[in-house]
């Protein structure tokens, strides 16, 4: 369990608040661990990992220029909001984002200390940028994209690697060369190209097709090397295409790999519908939906090994991003049977779903939904689709009422060290962390003894 800071222990005592529906006999259901003053470095992209080397997780706020997606500032903080370092110039104008950004926290050189890795874009030479539109790709690039490697403790640059010029979207770590650790890279542009890159920067392969948003990585053939699943295709560690399907002009919005009780993997992805494939590419089941934007798997029910929670955020063809727009949540079992469907409130067109170990210690998984609309709380739901807790973004007092109506995102990670996931809510105007305040029954704690082995 990570060592907890004294400052957080003080926050734990002083800042407890209850927002959930499950409080028992006056006990709070959730606990506000911290509210972070993001000042001018607030961002809609966040990464989590130990940066200062004290054994506890930290936060990395990632700002960018909205149109061209150029990363402009990285700010490292503790989970209490203490700024550790900053690389680049923060700006309140650069906190919003329309997509993921190519940045990760990882021990790249395997020296026992985390690094920060991010992509500096190649130059979009043609057409010239108009200064306002979303920038997906250029007709011509100049120079290379560069993977910058920063010291996680200081933010100072440790080194760089050249990347293919358009590789300015997601970056993932994978073991493509059999090193026994994920020390190679999978990099991509937005929707069209993907590359496998060795640890030394050598380009191993290039694949062109419908990449979608974010691939899934797993060793699906048990050869000690990772494969890359992009929804319409499965690419082997050496770039060989194991299967490929016609995307018909669409792209993958979500990809997930899960192992079934029979030992075989299930490959799920969402686009206009939700699809579940075998590793050889055979479609096991599918459901046509308006827009299956998120697909996650977890053990949400006692009598099922795992289920899939799917967000259909456009159940009607004419739905637009407005206050009347709504979305559906679906739960499908391993065979594709729909267990339930829950219509979401009006204005929830942009909802997203994240699996959460909210109960801890071997309990059933829950899931968080956020993106109900500006200023609306996130929710924690159980395997029945029922809302268990409601979590508003907590702001520092200096924030205006307009700030408090802003959009925010959410992640789940055990940053508190109690075996349960915490919820990190973050946006351009604020950030906060919640934990489950319900009693956690761990036998080794409530049956403590001086005679180990019992």
PDB file of C-alpha atoms in Angstrom, residues 18-217:
ATOM      1  CA  UNK A  18     -21.394  12.727   1.948  1.00  0.00           C
ATOM      2  CA  UNK A  19     -22.929  12.937  -1.531  1.00  0.00           C
ATOM      3  CA  UNK A  20     -23.982   9.312  -2.043  1.00  0.00           C
ATOM      4  CA  UNK A  21     -27.277   7.562  -1.562  1.00  0.00           C
ATOM      5  CA  UNK A  22     -25.752   4.759   0.526  1.00  0.00           C
ATOM      6  CA  UNK A  23     -24.865   6.431   3.820  1.00  0.00           C
ATOM      7  CA  UNK A  24     -25.667   4.226   6.835  1.00  0.00           C
ATOM      8  CA  UNK A  25     -26.996   5.653  10.131  1.00  0.00           C
ATOM      9  CA  UNK A  26     -25.500   9.066   9.453  1.00  0.00           C
ATOM     10  CA  UNK A  27     -22.181   7.775   8.138  1.00  0.00           C
ATOM     11  CA  UNK A  28     -20.975   9.496   4.957  1.00  0.00           C
ATOM     12  CA  UNK A  29     -21.136   7.366   1.829  1.00  0.00           C
ATOM     13  CA  UNK A  30     -18.229   9.118   0.127  1.00  0.00           C
ATOM     14  CA  UNK A  31     -15.311  11.153   1.354  1.00  0.00           C
ATOM     15  CA  UNK A  32     -13.754  14.158  -0.370  1.00  0.00           C
ATOM     16  CA  UNK A  33     -10.032  13.455  -0.215  1.00  0.00           C
ATOM     17  CA  UNK A  34      -8.921  16.736  -1.775  1.00  0.00           C
ATOM     18  CA  UNK A  35     -10.033  19.727  -3.795  1.00  0.00           C
ATOM     19  CA  UNK A  36      -7.216  20.991  -5.999  1.00  0.00           C
ATOM     20  CA  UNK A  37      -6.688  24.611  -6.934  1.00  0.00           C
ATOM     21  CA  UNK A  38      -5.674  24.177 -10.580  1.00  0.00           C
ATOM     22  CA  UNK A  39      -5.108  27.931 -11.001  1.00  0.00           C
ATOM     23  CA  UNK A  40      -4.179  28.388 -14.682  1.00  0.00           C
ATOM     24  CA  UNK A  41      -2.911  24.820 -15.285  1.00  0.00           C
ATOM     25  CA  UNK A  42      -6.283  23.023 -15.181  1.00  0.00           C
ATOM     26  CA  UNK A  43      -6.777  20.519 -17.980  1.00  0.00           C
ATOM     27  CA  UNK A  44      -9.167  17.966 -19.460  1.00  0.00           C
ATOM     28  CA  UNK A  45      -6.304  15.467 -19.875  1.00  0.00           C
ATOM     29  CA  UNK A  46      -4.760  13.900 -16.772  1.00  0.00           C
ATOM     30  CA  UNK A  47      -2.291  11.104 -16.028  1.00  0.00           C
ATOM     31  CA  UNK A  48      -1.608   9.326 -12.704  1.00  0.00           C
ATOM     32  CA  UNK A  49       1.670   7.927 -11.350  1.00  0.00           C
ATOM     33  CA  UNK A  50       4.379   8.390  -8.723  1.00  0.00           C
ATOM     34  CA  UNK A  51       6.437  11.331  -9.996  1.00  0.00           C
ATOM     35  CA  UNK A  52       8.400  12.567  -6.966  1.00  0.00           C
ATOM     36  CA  UNK A  53       9.507   9.087  -5.905  1.00  0.00           C
ATOM     37  CA  UNK A  54       7.899   9.047  -2.458  1.00  0.00           C
ATOM     38  CA  UNK A  55       5.863   5.904  -3.217  1.00  0.00           C
ATOM     39  CA  UNK A  56       2.483   7.633  -3.484  1.00  0.00           C
ATOM     40  CA  UNK A  57       0.664   8.445  -6.757  1.00  0.00           C
ATOM     41  CA  UNK A  58       0.810  11.961  -8.189  1.00  0.00           C
ATOM     42  CA  UNK A  59      -1.121  13.787 -10.920  1.00  0.00           C
ATOM     43  CA  UNK A  60       0.009  15.209 -14.257  1.00  0.00           C
ATOM     44  CA  UNK A  61      -2.195  17.887 -15.851  1.00  0.00           C
ATOM     45  CA  UNK A  62      -1.748  18.135 -19.638  1.00  0.00           C
ATOM     46  CA  UNK A  63      -2.632  21.338 -21.511  1.00  0.00           C
ATOM     47  CA  UNK A  64      -2.775  21.759 -25.283  1.00  0.00           C
ATOM     48  CA  UNK A  65      -3.699  24.108 -28.098  1.00  0.00           C
ATOM     49  CA  UNK A  66      -7.273  23.064 -28.824  1.00  0.00           C
ATOM     50  CA  UNK A  67      -7.227  23.081 -32.624  1.00  0.00           C
ATOM     51  CA  UNK A  68      -3.834  21.549 -33.505  1.00  0.00           C
ATOM     52  CA  UNK A  69      -3.588  19.463 -30.274  1.00  0.00           C
ATOM     53  CA  UNK A  70      -0.028  20.645 -29.562  1.00  0.00           C
ATOM     54  CA  UNK A  71       0.941  19.912 -25.938  1.00  0.00           C
ATOM     55  CA  UNK A  72       1.899  23.223 -24.339  1.00  0.00           C
ATOM     56  CA  UNK A  73       2.277  22.609 -20.601  1.00  0.00           C
ATOM     57  CA  UNK A  74       2.702  19.728 -18.178  1.00  0.00           C
ATOM     58  CA  UNK A  75       2.075  20.331 -14.476  1.00  0.00           C
ATOM     59  CA  UNK A  76       2.900  17.682 -11.872  1.00  0.00           C
ATOM     60  CA  UNK A  77       1.142  17.815  -8.485  1.00  0.00           C
ATOM     61  CA  UNK A  78       0.566  15.597  -5.483  1.00  0.00           C
ATOM     62  CA  UNK A  79      -2.974  14.331  -4.969  1.00  0.00           C
ATOM     63  CA  UNK A  80      -3.360  17.154  -2.431  1.00  0.00           C
ATOM     64  CA  UNK A  81      -2.561  19.706  -5.168  1.00  0.00           C
ATOM     65  CA  UNK A  82       1.007  20.653  -4.217  1.00  0.00           C
ATOM     66  CA  UNK A  83       2.810  21.605  -7.441  1.00  0.00           C
ATOM     67  CA  UNK A  84       5.959  19.523  -7.936  1.00  0.00           C
ATOM     68  CA  UNK A  85       7.135  20.957 -11.257  1.00  0.00           C
ATOM     69  CA  UNK A  86       5.917  22.512 -14.460  1.00  0.00           C
ATOM     70  CA  UNK A  87       7.216  22.154 -18.013  1.00  0.00           C
ATOM     71  CA  UNK A  88       5.973  24.779 -20.451  1.00  0.00           C
ATOM     72  CA  UNK A  89       3.817  27.814 -19.819  1.00  0.00           C
ATOM     73  CA  UNK A  90       0.387  27.295 -18.250  1.00  0.00           C
ATOM     74  CA  UNK A  91      -2.606  29.118 -19.687  1.00  0.00           C
ATOM     75  CA  UNK A  92      -6.245  29.104 -18.676  1.00  0.00           C
ATOM     76  CA  UNK A  93      -7.025  29.148 -22.423  1.00  0.00           C
ATOM     77  CA  UNK A  94      -5.353  25.772 -23.039  1.00  0.00           C
ATOM     78  CA  UNK A  95      -7.209  23.552 -20.591  1.00  0.00           C
ATOM     79  CA  UNK A  96      -9.893  22.149 -22.898  1.00  0.00           C
ATOM     80  CA  UNK A  97      -9.456  19.177 -25.233  1.00  0.00           C
ATOM     81  CA  UNK A  98     -11.552  17.354 -27.813  1.00  0.00           C
ATOM     82  CA  UNK A  99      -9.594  14.087 -27.759  1.00  0.00           C
ATOM     83  CA  UNK A 100      -6.920  12.119 -25.950  1.00  0.00           C
ATOM     84  CA  UNK A 101      -3.342  13.410 -26.060  1.00  0.00           C
ATOM     85  CA  UNK A 102      -0.054  11.492 -26.605  1.00  0.00           C
ATOM     86  CA  UNK A 103       1.393  11.543 -23.099  1.00  0.00           C
ATOM     87  CA  UNK A 104       2.017   8.807 -20.490  1.00  0.00           C
ATOM     88  CA  UNK A 105       3.775   8.211 -17.147  1.00  0.00           C
ATOM     89  CA  UNK A 106       6.033   5.135 -17.196  1.00  0.00           C
ATOM     90  CA  UNK A 107       9.438   3.895 -16.033  1.00  0.00           C
ATOM     91  CA  UNK A 108      10.795   4.009 -19.585  1.00  0.00           C
ATOM     92  CA  UNK A 109      14.416   3.144 -18.753  1.00  0.00           C
ATOM     93  CA  UNK A 110      13.492   0.626 -16.014  1.00  0.00           C
ATOM     94  CA  UNK A 111      15.628   2.368 -13.375  1.00  0.00           C
ATOM     95  CA  UNK A 112      12.935   2.304 -10.669  1.00  0.00           C
ATOM     96  CA  UNK A 113      11.801   5.924 -11.227  1.00  0.00           C
ATOM     97  CA  UNK A 114       8.914   7.052 -13.399  1.00  0.00           C
ATOM     98  CA  UNK A 115       9.407   9.194 -16.477  1.00  0.00           C
ATOM     99  CA  UNK A 116       6.971  11.394 -18.390  1.00  0.00           C
ATOM    100  CA  UNK A 117       6.797  10.736 -22.124  1.00  0.00           C
ATOM    101  CA  UNK A 118       4.953  12.891 -24.633  1.00  0.00           C
ATOM    102  CA  UNK A 119       4.936  13.579 -28.369  1.00  0.00           C
ATOM    103  CA  UNK A 120       6.085  16.850 -29.869  1.00  0.00           C
ATOM    104  CA  UNK A 121       4.358  17.074 -33.220  1.00  0.00           C
ATOM    105  CA  UNK A 122       5.976  17.311 -36.603  1.00  0.00           C
ATOM    106  CA  UNK A 123       5.183  20.498 -38.514  1.00  0.00           C
ATOM    107  CA  UNK A 124       1.859  20.588 -40.364  1.00  0.00           C
ATOM    108  CA  UNK A 125       3.236  22.204 -43.526  1.00  0.00           C
ATOM    109  CA  UNK A 126       0.191  22.084 -45.815  1.00  0.00           C
ATOM    110  CA  UNK A 127      -2.471  23.297 -45.631  1.00  0.00           C
ATOM    111  CA  UNK A 128      -1.495  26.167 -43.319  1.00  0.00           C
ATOM    112  CA  UNK A 129      -3.332  26.182 -40.010  1.00  0.00           C
ATOM    113  CA  UNK A 130      -6.195  28.690 -39.904  1.00  0.00           C
ATOM    114  CA  UNK A 131      -5.820  29.210 -36.157  1.00  0.00           C
ATOM    115  CA  UNK A 132      -9.206  27.897 -35.099  1.00  0.00           C
ATOM    116  CA  UNK A 133     -10.329  24.587 -36.652  1.00  0.00           C
ATOM    117  CA  UNK A 134      -9.785  21.101 -35.278  1.00  0.00           C
ATOM    118  CA  UNK A 135      -6.633  19.629 -36.851  1.00  0.00           C
ATOM    119  CA  UNK A 136      -6.809  15.911 -37.669  1.00  0.00           C
ATOM    120  CA  UNK A 137      -4.073  15.525 -40.291  1.00  0.00           C
ATOM    121  CA  UNK A 138      -1.927  17.449 -42.778  1.00  0.00           C
ATOM    122  CA  UNK A 139      -1.476  16.921 -46.495  1.00  0.00           C
ATOM    123  CA  UNK A 140       2.250  17.398 -45.989  1.00  0.00           C
ATOM    124  CA  UNK A 141       4.473  17.307 -42.887  1.00  0.00           C
ATOM    125  CA  UNK A 142       7.932  18.700 -42.303  1.00  0.00           C
ATOM    126  CA  UNK A 143      10.432  17.163 -39.901  1.00  0.00           C
ATOM    127  CA  UNK A 144       9.669  14.354 -37.495  1.00  0.00           C
ATOM    128  CA  UNK A 145       7.441  14.004 -34.513  1.00  0.00           C
ATOM    129  CA  UNK A 146       9.573  13.550 -31.387  1.00  0.00           C
ATOM    130  CA  UNK A 147       9.047  11.467 -28.285  1.00  0.00           C
ATOM    131  CA  UNK A 148      10.296  13.623 -25.414  1.00  0.00           C
ATOM    132  CA  UNK A 149      11.355  11.784 -22.249  1.00  0.00           C
ATOM    133  CA  UNK A 150      11.253  13.851 -19.049  1.00  0.00           C
ATOM    134  CA  UNK A 151      12.554  13.039 -15.588  1.00  0.00           C
ATOM    135  CA  UNK A 152       9.451  12.385 -13.501  1.00  0.00           C
ATOM    136  CA  UNK A 153      10.971  14.031 -10.425  1.00  0.00           C
ATOM    137  CA  UNK A 154      12.061  17.297 -12.058  1.00  0.00           C
ATOM    138  CA  UNK A 155      10.343  17.587 -15.449  1.00  0.00           C
ATOM    139  CA  UNK A 156      13.765  18.066 -17.075  1.00  0.00           C
ATOM    140  CA  UNK A 157      14.366  16.443 -20.435  1.00  0.00           C
ATOM    141  CA  UNK A 158      16.335  13.176 -20.321  1.00  0.00           C
ATOM    142  CA  UNK A 159      16.266  12.321 -24.003  1.00  0.00           C
ATOM    143  CA  UNK A 160      14.264  12.132 -27.232  1.00  0.00           C
ATOM    144  CA  UNK A 161      13.392   9.609 -29.945  1.00  0.00           C
ATOM    145  CA  UNK A 162      12.344  10.447 -33.527  1.00  0.00           C
ATOM    146  CA  UNK A 163       8.893   9.221 -34.556  1.00  0.00           C
ATOM    147  CA  UNK A 164       7.090   9.178 -37.916  1.00  0.00           C
ATOM    148  CA  UNK A 165       5.924  12.738 -38.569  1.00  0.00           C
ATOM    149  CA  UNK A 166       2.140  12.095 -38.292  1.00  0.00           C
ATOM    150  CA  UNK A 167       2.449  10.074 -35.035  1.00  0.00           C
ATOM    151  CA  UNK A 168       0.751  12.780 -32.998  1.00  0.00           C
ATOM    152  CA  UNK A 169      -2.188  10.974 -31.415  1.00  0.00           C
ATOM    153  CA  UNK A 170      -2.242   8.197 -28.791  1.00  0.00           C
ATOM    154  CA  UNK A 171       0.897   6.439 -27.554  1.00  0.00           C
ATOM    155  CA  UNK A 172       0.838   3.031 -25.845  1.00  0.00           C
ATOM    156  CA  UNK A 173       3.506   0.787 -24.368  1.00  0.00           C
ATOM    157  CA  UNK A 174       3.766  -2.789 -25.605  1.00  0.00           C
ATOM    158  CA  UNK A 175       6.233  -5.666 -25.722  1.00  0.00           C
ATOM    159  CA  UNK A 176       6.703  -6.066 -29.479  1.00  0.00           C
ATOM    160  CA  UNK A 177      10.230  -7.494 -29.355  1.00  0.00           C
ATOM    161  CA  UNK A 178      10.049 -10.047 -26.532  1.00  0.00           C
ATOM    162  CA  UNK A 179      11.929  -7.995 -23.941  1.00  0.00           C
ATOM    163  CA  UNK A 180       9.737  -9.411 -21.156  1.00  0.00           C
ATOM    164  CA  UNK A 181       8.448  -5.929 -20.331  1.00  0.00           C
ATOM    165  CA  UNK A 182       6.441  -3.365 -22.235  1.00  0.00           C
ATOM    166  CA  UNK A 183       9.371  -1.230 -23.382  1.00  0.00           C
ATOM    167  CA  UNK A 184       8.336  -0.692 -27.016  1.00  0.00           C
ATOM    168  CA  UNK A 185       5.794   1.756 -28.398  1.00  0.00           C
ATOM    169  CA  UNK A 186       2.629   1.716 -30.453  1.00  0.00           C
ATOM    170  CA  UNK A 187       2.018   5.200 -31.887  1.00  0.00           C
ATOM    171  CA  UNK A 188      -0.679   6.435 -34.237  1.00  0.00           C
ATOM    172  CA  UNK A 189      -2.215   9.408 -35.924  1.00  0.00           C
ATOM    173  CA  UNK A 190      -5.911  10.181 -35.679  1.00  0.00           C
ATOM    174  CA  UNK A 191      -7.771   7.382 -37.501  1.00  0.00           C
ATOM    175  CA  UNK A 192      -5.470   6.349 -40.399  1.00  0.00           C
ATOM    176  CA  UNK A 193      -1.967   5.087 -39.512  1.00  0.00           C
ATOM    177  CA  UNK A 194      -0.290   3.105 -36.737  1.00  0.00           C
ATOM    178  CA  UNK A 195       3.348   2.181 -36.147  1.00  0.00           C
ATOM    179  CA  UNK A 196       5.227  -0.277 -33.957  1.00  0.00           C
ATOM    180  CA  UNK A 197       8.390   1.356 -32.619  1.00  0.00           C
ATOM    181  CA  UNK A 198      11.165  -0.463 -30.756  1.00  0.00           C
ATOM    182  CA  UNK A 199      12.658   0.860 -27.528  1.00  0.00           C
ATOM    183  CA  UNK A 200      15.632   2.317 -29.416  1.00  0.00           C
ATOM    184  CA  UNK A 201      13.387   4.225 -31.829  1.00  0.00           C
ATOM    185  CA  UNK A 202      13.581   1.807 -34.754  1.00  0.00           C
ATOM    186  CA  UNK A 203      10.304   1.640 -36.671  1.00  0.00           C
ATOM    187  CA  UNK A 204       9.328  -2.040 -36.685  1.00  0.00           C
ATOM    188  CA  UNK A 205       6.229  -1.822 -38.845  1.00  0.00           C
ATOM    189  CA  UNK A 206       3.566   0.473 -40.250  1.00  0.00           C
ATOM    190  CA  UNK A 207      -0.117  -0.399 -40.566  1.00  0.00           C
ATOM    191  CA  UNK A 208      -2.623   1.698 -42.489  1.00  0.00           C
ATOM    192  CA  UNK A 209      -6.317   1.331 -41.831  1.00  0.00           C
ATOM    193  CA  UNK A 210      -9.104   2.501 -39.526  1.00  0.00           C
ATOM    194  CA  UNK A 211      -7.213   2.816 -36.228  1.00  0.00           C
ATOM    195  CA  UNK A 212     -10.011   4.337 -34.171  1.00  0.00           C
ATOM    196  CA  UNK A 213      -9.345   6.202 -30.948  1.00  0.00           C
ATOM    197  CA  UNK A 214      -7.253   3.954 -28.702  1.00  0.00           C
ATOM    198  CA  UNK A 215      -6.133   0.360 -29.433  1.00  0.00           C
ATOM    199  CA  UNK A 216      -6.195  -2.522 -26.948  1.00  0.00           C
ATOM    200  CA  UNK A 217      -2.930  -4.381 -26.211  1.00  0.00           C
TER     201      UNK A 217
END
